[in-house]
Amino acid sequence: MRKTVWMLFLIVATLSFADSATDKTTRALDDSQEELVKESFRTLVSAYLDKDIETFMEHVSEAKFQQDYITFEDAIREDFRVYNLLDLDYWFEQIVPDGDDLIYMKVRWHKEYESICSSKLHRKNGVSWFLFMKRDGTYKLIGMAGQAMWGESRTEWLQETPISSRKMR
């Protein structure tokens, strides 16, 4: 009987340890970090659709932005000037931490907009990588790669955006 109890204890302890070890490898990002970075991204999208440049740029780190911050801001302003932004749907495909303060986010998106000059309707699908850095309890955008979700009205910005996420860091 004593041997059976001991064996049962070992099995339960082993399974508990295995479960927590698995949990640590599959949950690389805790829920609060994930929610904070998603909220930052949602704010960027909302500000973009509302053509609110101040709120949009508040969520982009001027000091740490990996591409040209001025060119990016000019491209966003140009989008607001030449497009009537109708819709921007997005799906989070991957959210991956890199150390304590950086998070990569892979987003699939669909955008609809109308050219103000020609009234032509545009539909665009894409996949983009975003890099966020945590500062003072919030995440700010510091880099982008892939297809341009924002700023596509400026050729200078499109030339500045890397195709691959490997070139972001």
JSON list of C-alpha atoms in Angstrom, two decimals:
[
{"chain": "A", "resi": 1, "resn": "MET", "atom": "CA", "xyz": [0.00, 0.00, 0.00]},
{"chain": "A", "resi": 2, "resn": "ARG", "atom": "CA", "xyz": [2.78, 2.38, 0.95]},
{"chain": "A", "resi": 3, "resn": "LYS", "atom": "CA", "xyz": [4.55, 1.64, -2.33]},
{"chain": "A", "resi": 4, "resn": "THR", "atom": "CA", "xyz": [1.34, 2.37, -4.31]},
{"chain": "A", "resi": 5, "resn": "VAL", "atom": "CA", "xyz": [0.84, 5.73, -2.58]},
{"chain": "A", "resi": 6, "resn": "TRP", "atom": "CA", "xyz": [4.47, 6.67, -3.25]},
{"chain": "A", "resi": 7, "resn": "MET", "atom": "CA", "xyz": [4.15, 5.66, -6.90]},
{"chain": "A", "resi": 8, "resn": "LEU", "atom": "CA", "xyz": [0.91, 7.66, -7.27]},
{"chain": "A", "resi": 9, "resn": "PHE", "atom": "CA", "xyz": [2.64, 10.70, -5.73]},
{"chain": "A", "resi": 10, "resn": "LEU", "atom": "CA", "xyz": [5.54, 10.42, -8.20]},
{"chain": "A", "resi": 11, "resn": "ILE", "atom": "CA", "xyz": [3.17, 10.16, -11.17]},
{"chain": "A", "resi": 12, "resn": "VAL", "atom": "CA", "xyz": [1.16, 13.22, -10.08]},
{"chain": "A", "resi": 13, "resn": "ALA", "atom": "CA", "xyz": [4.33, 15.23, -9.39]},
{"chain": "A", "resi": 14, "resn": "THR", "atom": "CA", "xyz": [5.81, 14.27, -12.76]},
{"chain": "A", "resi": 15, "resn": "LEU", "atom": "CA", "xyz": [2.64, 15.18, -14.63]},
{"chain": "A", "resi": 16, "resn": "SER", "atom": "CA", "xyz": [2.38, 18.51, -12.80]},
{"chain": "A", "resi": 17, "resn": "PHE", "atom": "CA", "xyz": [5.96, 19.38, -13.64]},
{"chain": "A", "resi": 18, "resn": "ALA", "atom": "CA", "xyz": [5.56, 18.32, -17.26]},
{"chain": "A", "resi": 19, "resn": "ASP", "atom": "CA", "xyz": [2.41, 20.40, -17.58]},
{"chain": "A", "resi": 20, "resn": "SER", "atom": "CA", "xyz": [4.02, 23.55, -16.16]},
{"chain": "A", "resi": 21, "resn": "ALA", "atom": "CA", "xyz": [7.12, 23.07, -18.35]},
{"chain": "A", "resi": 22, "resn": "THR", "atom": "CA", "xyz": [4.90, 22.76, -21.42]},
{"chain": "A", "resi": 23, "resn": "ASP", "atom": "CA", "xyz": [2.93, 25.81, -20.37]},
{"chain": "A", "resi": 24, "resn": "LYS", "atom": "CA", "xyz": [6.11, 27.90, -20.16]},
{"chain": "A", "resi": 25, "resn": "THR", "atom": "CA", "xyz": [7.22, 26.94, -23.64]},
{"chain": "A", "resi": 26, "resn": "THR", "atom": "CA", "xyz": [3.85, 27.42, -25.33]},
{"chain": "A", "resi": 27, "resn": "ARG", "atom": "CA", "xyz": [2.95, 30.67, -23.55]},
{"chain": "A", "resi": 28, "resn": "ALA", "atom": "CA", "xyz": [5.87, 32.87, -24.44]},
{"chain": "A", "resi": 29, "resn": "LEU", "atom": "CA", "xyz": [3.87, 36.03, -23.76]},
{"chain": "A", "resi": 30, "resn": "ASP", "atom": "CA", "xyz": [1.64, 36.63, -20.77]},
{"chain": "A", "resi": 31, "resn": "ASP", "atom": "CA", "xyz": [-1.93, 37.80, -21.29]},
{"chain": "A", "resi": 32, "resn": "SER", "atom": "CA", "xyz": [-1.36, 41.32, -19.97]},
{"chain": "A", "resi": 33, "resn": "GLN", "atom": "CA", "xyz": [1.57, 41.94, -22.36]},
{"chain": "A", "resi": 34, "resn": "GLU", "atom": "CA", "xyz": [-0.41, 40.59, -25.28]},
{"chain": "A", "resi": 35, "resn": "GLU", "atom": "CA", "xyz": [-3.43, 42.72, -24.42]},
{"chain": "A", "resi": 36, "resn": "LEU", "atom": "CA", "xyz": [-1.30, 45.87, -24.04]},
{"chain": "A", "resi": 37, "resn": "VAL", "atom": "CA", "xyz": [0.38, 45.46, -27.42]},
{"chain": "A", "resi": 38, "resn": "LYS", "atom": "CA", "xyz": [-2.94, 44.63, -29.10]},
{"chain": "A", "resi": 39, "resn": "GLU", "atom": "CA", "xyz": [-4.50, 47.73, -27.54]},
{"chain": "A", "resi": 40, "resn": "SER", "atom": "CA", "xyz": [-1.65, 49.87, -28.85]},
{"chain": "A", "resi": 41, "resn": "PHE", "atom": "CA", "xyz": [-2.16, 48.44, -32.34]},
{"chain": "A", "resi": 42, "resn": "ARG", "atom": "CA", "xyz": [-5.95, 48.97, -32.15]},
{"chain": "A", "resi": 43, "resn": "THR", "atom": "CA", "xyz": [-5.34, 52.60, -31.18]},
{"chain": "A", "resi": 44, "resn": "LEU", "atom": "CA", "xyz": [-3.08, 53.05, -34.21]},
{"chain": "A", "resi": 45, "resn": "VAL", "atom": "CA", "xyz": [-5.73, 51.58, -36.53]},
{"chain": "A", "resi": 46, "resn": "SER", "atom": "CA", "xyz": [-8.51, 53.67, -35.00]},
{"chain": "A", "resi": 47, "resn": "ALA", "atom": "CA", "xyz": [-6.48, 56.88, -35.23]},
{"chain": "A", "resi": 48, "resn": "TYR", "atom": "CA", "xyz": [-5.58, 56.05, -38.84]},
{"chain": "A", "resi": 49, "resn": "LEU", "atom": "CA", "xyz": [-9.22, 55.53, -39.81]},
{"chain": "A", "resi": 50, "resn": "ASP", "atom": "CA", "xyz": [-10.23, 58.72, -37.95]},
{"chain": "A", "resi": 51, "resn": "LYS", "atom": "CA", "xyz": [-7.38, 60.63, -39.64]},
{"chain": "A", "resi": 52, "resn": "ASP", "atom": "CA", "xyz": [-6.12, 61.66, -36.20]},
{"chain": "A", "resi": 53, "resn": "ILE", "atom": "CA", "xyz": [-2.41, 62.27, -36.76]},
{"chain": "A", "resi": 54, "resn": "GLU", "atom": "CA", "xyz": [-1.67, 63.35, -33.18]},
{"chain": "A", "resi": 55, "resn": "THR", "atom": "CA", "xyz": [-3.06, 60.17, -31.59]},
{"chain": "A", "resi": 56, "resn": "PHE", "atom": "CA", "xyz": [-1.48, 58.02, -34.29]},
{"chain": "A", "resi": 57, "resn": "MET", "atom": "CA", "xyz": [2.00, 59.47, -33.85]},
{"chain": "A", "resi": 58, "resn": "GLU", "atom": "CA", "xyz": [1.73, 59.34, -30.03]},
{"chain": "A", "resi": 59, "resn": "HIS", "atom": "CA", "xyz": [1.89, 55.55, -30.43]},
{"chain": "A", "resi": 60, "resn": "VAL", "atom": "CA", "xyz": [5.04, 55.66, -32.57]},
{"chain": "A", "resi": 61, "resn": "SER", "atom": "CA", "xyz": [8.39, 56.08, -30.80]},
{"chain": "A", "resi": 62, "resn": "GLU", "atom": "CA", "xyz": [10.20, 59.01, -32.37]},
{"chain": "A", "resi": 63, "resn": "ALA", "atom": "CA", "xyz": [13.42, 58.22, -30.51]},
{"chain": "A", "resi": 64, "resn": "LYS", "atom": "CA", "xyz": [13.50, 54.47, -31.27]},
{"chain": "A", "resi": 65, "resn": "PHE", "atom": "CA", "xyz": [11.78, 54.31, -34.68]},
{"chain": "A", "resi": 66, "resn": "GLN", "atom": "CA", "xyz": [13.99, 52.22, -36.98]},
{"chain": "A", "resi": 67, "resn": "GLN", "atom": "CA", "xyz": [12.96, 53.85, -40.22]},
{"chain": "A", "resi": 68, "resn": "ASP", "atom": "CA", "xyz": [12.82, 57.56, -41.00]},
{"chain": "A", "resi": 69, "resn": "TYR", "atom": "CA", "xyz": [10.27, 59.00, -38.56]},
{"chain": "A", "resi": 70, "resn": "ILE", "atom": "CA", "xyz": [9.71, 62.21, -40.56]},
{"chain": "A", "resi": 71, "resn": "THR", "atom": "CA", "xyz": [9.14, 60.31, -43.82]},
{"chain": "A", "resi": 72, "resn": "PHE", "atom": "CA", "xyz": [6.68, 58.01, -42.04]},
{"chain": "A", "resi": 73, "resn": "GLU", "atom": "CA", "xyz": [4.72, 60.91, -40.53]},
{"chain": "A", "resi": 74, "resn": "ASP", "atom": "CA", "xyz": [4.65, 62.67, -43.92]},
{"chain": "A", "resi": 75, "resn": "ALA", "atom": "CA", "xyz": [3.37, 59.45, -45.55]},
{"chain": "A", "resi": 76, "resn": "ILE", "atom": "CA", "xyz": [0.55, 59.13, -42.99]},
{"chain": "A", "resi": 77, "resn": "ARG", "atom": "CA", "xyz": [-0.43, 62.79, -43.52]},
{"chain": "A", "resi": 78, "resn": "GLU", "atom": "CA", "xyz": [-0.39, 62.20, -47.30]},
{"chain": "A", "resi": 79, "resn": "ASP", "atom": "CA", "xyz": [-2.67, 59.14, -46.90]},
{"chain": "A", "resi": 80, "resn": "PHE", "atom": "CA", "xyz": [-5.11, 61.34, -44.96]},
{"chain": "A", "resi": 81, "resn": "ARG", "atom": "CA", "xyz": [-4.97, 64.00, -47.67]},
{"chain": "A", "resi": 82, "resn": "VAL", "atom": "CA", "xyz": [-5.41, 61.83, -50.77]},
{"chain": "A", "resi": 83, "resn": "TYR", "atom": "CA", "xyz": [-7.56, 58.92, -49.51]},
{"chain": "A", "resi": 84, "resn": "ASN", "atom": "CA", "xyz": [-10.97, 58.56, -48.03]},
{"chain": "A", "resi": 85, "resn": "LEU", "atom": "CA", "xyz": [-10.27, 55.62, -45.70]},
{"chain": "A", "resi": 86, "resn": "LEU", "atom": "CA", "xyz": [-13.31, 53.36, -45.68]},
{"chain": "A", "resi": 87, "resn": "ASP", "atom": "CA", "xyz": [-12.33, 50.22, -43.81]},
{"chain": "A", "resi": 88, "resn": "LEU", "atom": "CA", "xyz": [-9.35, 48.42, -42.35]},
{"chain": "A", "resi": 89, "resn": "ASP", "atom": "CA", "xyz": [-9.85, 44.89, -41.07]},
{"chain": "A", "resi": 90, "resn": "TYR", "atom": "CA", "xyz": [-7.00, 42.99, -39.48]},
{"chain": "A", "resi": 91, "resn": "TRP", "atom": "CA", "xyz": [-6.21, 39.63, -37.91]},
{"chain": "A", "resi": 92, "resn": "PHE", "atom": "CA", "xyz": [-3.39, 38.97, -35.47]},
{"chain": "A", "resi": 93, "resn": "GLU", "atom": "CA", "xyz": [-1.48, 35.98, -36.78]},
{"chain": "A", "resi": 94, "resn": "GLN", "atom": "CA", "xyz": [1.48, 35.95, -34.43]},
{"chain": "A", "resi": 95, "resn": "ILE", "atom": "CA", "xyz": [2.61, 37.88, -31.40]},
{"chain": "A", "resi": 96, "resn": "VAL", "atom": "CA", "xyz": [6.14, 36.99, -30.34]},
{"chain": "A", "resi": 97, "resn": "PRO", "atom": "CA", "xyz": [8.25, 38.55, -27.58]},
{"chain": "A", "resi": 98, "resn": "ASP", "atom": "CA", "xyz": [11.92, 39.32, -28.08]},
{"chain": "A", "resi": 99, "resn": "GLY", "atom": "CA", "xyz": [13.42, 39.87, -24.65]},
{"chain": "A", "resi": 100, "resn": "ASP", "atom": "CA", "xyz": [11.61, 41.86, -21.99]},
{"chain": "A", "resi": 101, "resn": "ASP", "atom": "CA", "xyz": [10.66, 44.99, -23.91]},
{"chain": "A", "resi": 102, "resn": "LEU", "atom": "CA", "xyz": [10.23, 44.05, -27.60]},
{"chain": "A", "resi": 103, "resn": "ILE", "atom": "CA", "xyz": [7.28, 42.34, -29.26]},
{"chain": "A", "resi": 104, "resn": "TYR", "atom": "CA", "xyz": [6.94, 41.35, -32.91]},
{"chain": "A", "resi": 105, "resn": "MET", "atom": "CA", "xyz": [3.40, 41.24, -34.28]},
{"chain": "A", "resi": 106, "resn": "LYS", "atom": "CA", "xyz": [2.42, 39.63, -37.57]},
{"chain": "A", "resi": 107, "resn": "VAL", "atom": "CA", "xyz": [-0.86, 40.99, -38.92]},
{"chain": "A", "resi": 108, "resn": "ARG", "atom": "CA", "xyz": [-2.91, 40.00, -41.96]},
{"chain": "A", "resi": 109, "resn": "TRP", "atom": "CA", "xyz": [-5.11, 42.85, -43.15]},
{"chain": "A", "resi": 110, "resn": "HIS", "atom": "CA", "xyz": [-7.64, 44.05, -45.72]},
{"chain": "A", "resi": 111, "resn": "LYS", "atom": "CA", "xyz": [-8.00, 47.74, -46.50]},
{"chain": "A", "resi": 112, "resn": "GLU", "atom": "CA", "xyz": [-10.56, 49.66, -48.55]},
{"chain": "A", "resi": 113, "resn": "TYR", "atom": "CA", "xyz": [-10.09, 53.27, -49.50]},
{"chain": "A", "resi": 114, "resn": "GLU", "atom": "CA", "xyz": [-11.20, 55.74, -52.13]},
{"chain": "A", "resi": 115, "resn": "SER", "atom": "CA", "xyz": [-8.94, 58.12, -53.97]},
{"chain": "A", "resi": 116, "resn": "ILE", "atom": "CA", "xyz": [-10.24, 61.63, -53.28]},
{"chain": "A", "resi": 117, "resn": "CYS", "atom": "CA", "xyz": [-9.06, 62.94, -56.69]},
{"chain": "A", "resi": 118, "resn": "SER", "atom": "CA", "xyz": [-10.43, 60.17, -58.90]},
{"chain": "A", "resi": 119, "resn": "SER", "atom": "CA", "xyz": [-13.15, 58.64, -56.66]},
{"chain": "A", "resi": 120, "resn": "LYS", "atom": "CA", "xyz": [-11.68, 55.25, -57.57]},
{"chain": "A", "resi": 121, "resn": "LEU", "atom": "CA", "xyz": [-12.24, 52.53, -54.98]},
{"chain": "A", "resi": 122, "resn": "HIS", "atom": "CA", "xyz": [-9.16, 50.52, -53.95]},
{"chain": "A", "resi": 123, "resn": "ARG", "atom": "CA", "xyz": [-9.01, 47.22, -52.11]},
{"chain": "A", "resi": 124, "resn": "LYS", "atom": "CA", "xyz": [-5.74, 45.88, -50.81]},
{"chain": "A", "resi": 125, "resn": "ASN", "atom": "CA", "xyz": [-4.77, 42.80, -48.82]},
{"chain": "A", "resi": 126, "resn": "GLY", "atom": "CA", "xyz": [-1.46, 42.28, -47.11]},
{"chain": "A", "resi": 127, "resn": "VAL", "atom": "CA", "xyz": [0.67, 40.83, -44.38]},
{"chain": "A", "resi": 128, "resn": "SER", "atom": "CA", "xyz": [2.85, 43.09, -42.25]},
{"chain": "A", "resi": 129, "resn": "TRP", "atom": "CA", "xyz": [5.22, 42.73, -39.31]},
{"chain": "A", "resi": 130, "resn": "PHE", "atom": "CA", "xyz": [5.24, 45.38, -36.61]},
{"chain": "A", "resi": 131, "resn": "LEU", "atom": "CA", "xyz": [7.83, 45.78, -33.88]},
{"chain": "A", "resi": 132, "resn": "PHE", "atom": "CA", "xyz": [6.75, 47.36, -30.60]},
{"chain": "A", "resi": 133, "resn": "MET", "atom": "CA", "xyz": [8.86, 48.46, -27.64]},
{"chain": "A", "resi": 134, "resn": "LYS", "atom": "CA", "xyz": [7.52, 48.80, -24.12]},
{"chain": "A", "resi": 135, "resn": "ARG", "atom": "CA", "xyz": [8.14, 52.16, -22.45]},
{"chain": "A", "resi": 136, "resn": "ASP", "atom": "CA", "xyz": [6.43, 53.44, -19.30]},
{"chain": "A", "resi": 137, "resn": "GLY", "atom": "CA", "xyz": [3.84, 50.66, -19.29]},
{"chain": "A", "resi": 138, "resn": "THR", "atom": "CA", "xyz": [2.73, 51.06, -22.91]},
{"chain": "A", "resi": 139, "resn": "TYR", "atom": "CA", "xyz": [3.92, 49.70, -26.25]},
{"chain": "A", "resi": 140, "resn": "LYS", "atom": "CA", "xyz": [5.04, 52.04, -29.01]},
{"chain": "A", "resi": 141, "resn": "LEU", "atom": "CA", "xyz": [5.66, 51.17, -32.64]},
{"chain": "A", "resi": 142, "resn": "ILE", "atom": "CA", "xyz": [9.36, 51.20, -33.53]},
{"chain": "A", "resi": 143, "resn": "GLY", "atom": "CA", "xyz": [9.48, 49.36, -36.86]},
{"chain": "A", "resi": 144, "resn": "MET", "atom": "CA", "xyz": [7.56, 47.77, -39.71]},
{"chain": "A", "resi": 145, "resn": "ALA", "atom": "CA", "xyz": [8.20, 45.29, -42.51]},
{"chain": "A", "resi": 146, "resn": "GLY", "atom": "CA", "xyz": [6.21, 43.57, -45.22]},
{"chain": "A", "resi": 147, "resn": "GLN", "atom": "CA", "xyz": [3.46, 45.19, -47.24]},
{"chain": "A", "resi": 148, "resn": "ALA", "atom": "CA", "xyz": [2.73, 48.80, -46.34]},
{"chain": "A", "resi": 149, "resn": "MET", "atom": "CA", "xyz": [-0.49, 48.96, -44.36]},
{"chain": "A", "resi": 150, "resn": "TRP", "atom": "CA", "xyz": [0.04, 52.67, -43.74]},
{"chain": "A", "resi": 151, "resn": "GLY", "atom": "CA", "xyz": [1.74, 55.37, -45.74]},
{"chain": "A", "resi": 152, "resn": "GLU", "atom": "CA", "xyz": [1.47, 53.83, -49.18]},
{"chain": "A", "resi": 153, "resn": "SER", "atom": "CA", "xyz": [0.74, 57.20, -50.80]},
{"chain": "A", "resi": 154, "resn": "ARG", "atom": "CA", "xyz": [4.42, 58.15, -50.41]},
{"chain": "A", "resi": 155, "resn": "THR", "atom": "CA", "xyz": [6.95, 56.38, -52.62]},
{"chain": "A", "resi": 156, "resn": "GLU", "atom": "CA", "xyz": [9.75, 57.45, -50.28]},
{"chain": "A", "resi": 157, "resn": "TRP", "atom": "CA", "xyz": [8.09, 55.55, -47.44]},
{"chain": "A", "resi": 158, "resn": "LEU", "atom": "CA", "xyz": [7.49, 52.43, -49.54]},
{"chain": "A", "resi": 159, "resn": "GLN", "atom": "CA", "xyz": [11.20, 52.37, -50.43]},
{"chain": "A", "resi": 160, "resn": "GLU", "atom": "CA", "xyz": [12.07, 52.64, -46.75]},
{"chain": "A", "resi": 161, "resn": "THR", "atom": "CA", "xyz": [9.91, 49.70, -45.59]},
{"chain": "A", "resi": 162, "resn": "PRO", "atom": "CA", "xyz": [11.77, 46.37, -45.60]},
{"chain": "A", "resi": 163, "resn": "ILE", "atom": "CA", "xyz": [10.17, 43.41, -47.32]},
{"chain": "A", "resi": 164, "resn": "SER", "atom": "CA", "xyz": [11.28, 40.91, -44.67]},
{"chain": "A", "resi": 165, "resn": "SER", "atom": "CA", "xyz": [10.85, 41.06, -40.90]},
{"chain": "A", "resi": 166, "resn": "ARG", "atom": "CA", "xyz": [14.43, 39.77, -40.55]},
{"chain": "A", "resi": 167, "resn": "LYS", "atom": "CA", "xyz": [15.69, 43.22, -41.52]},
{"chain": "A", "resi": 168, "resn": "MET", "atom": "CA", "xyz": [13.79, 44.94, -38.73]},
{"chain": "A", "resi": 169, "resn": "ARG", "atom": "CA", "xyz": [16.29, 44.44, -35.97]}
]
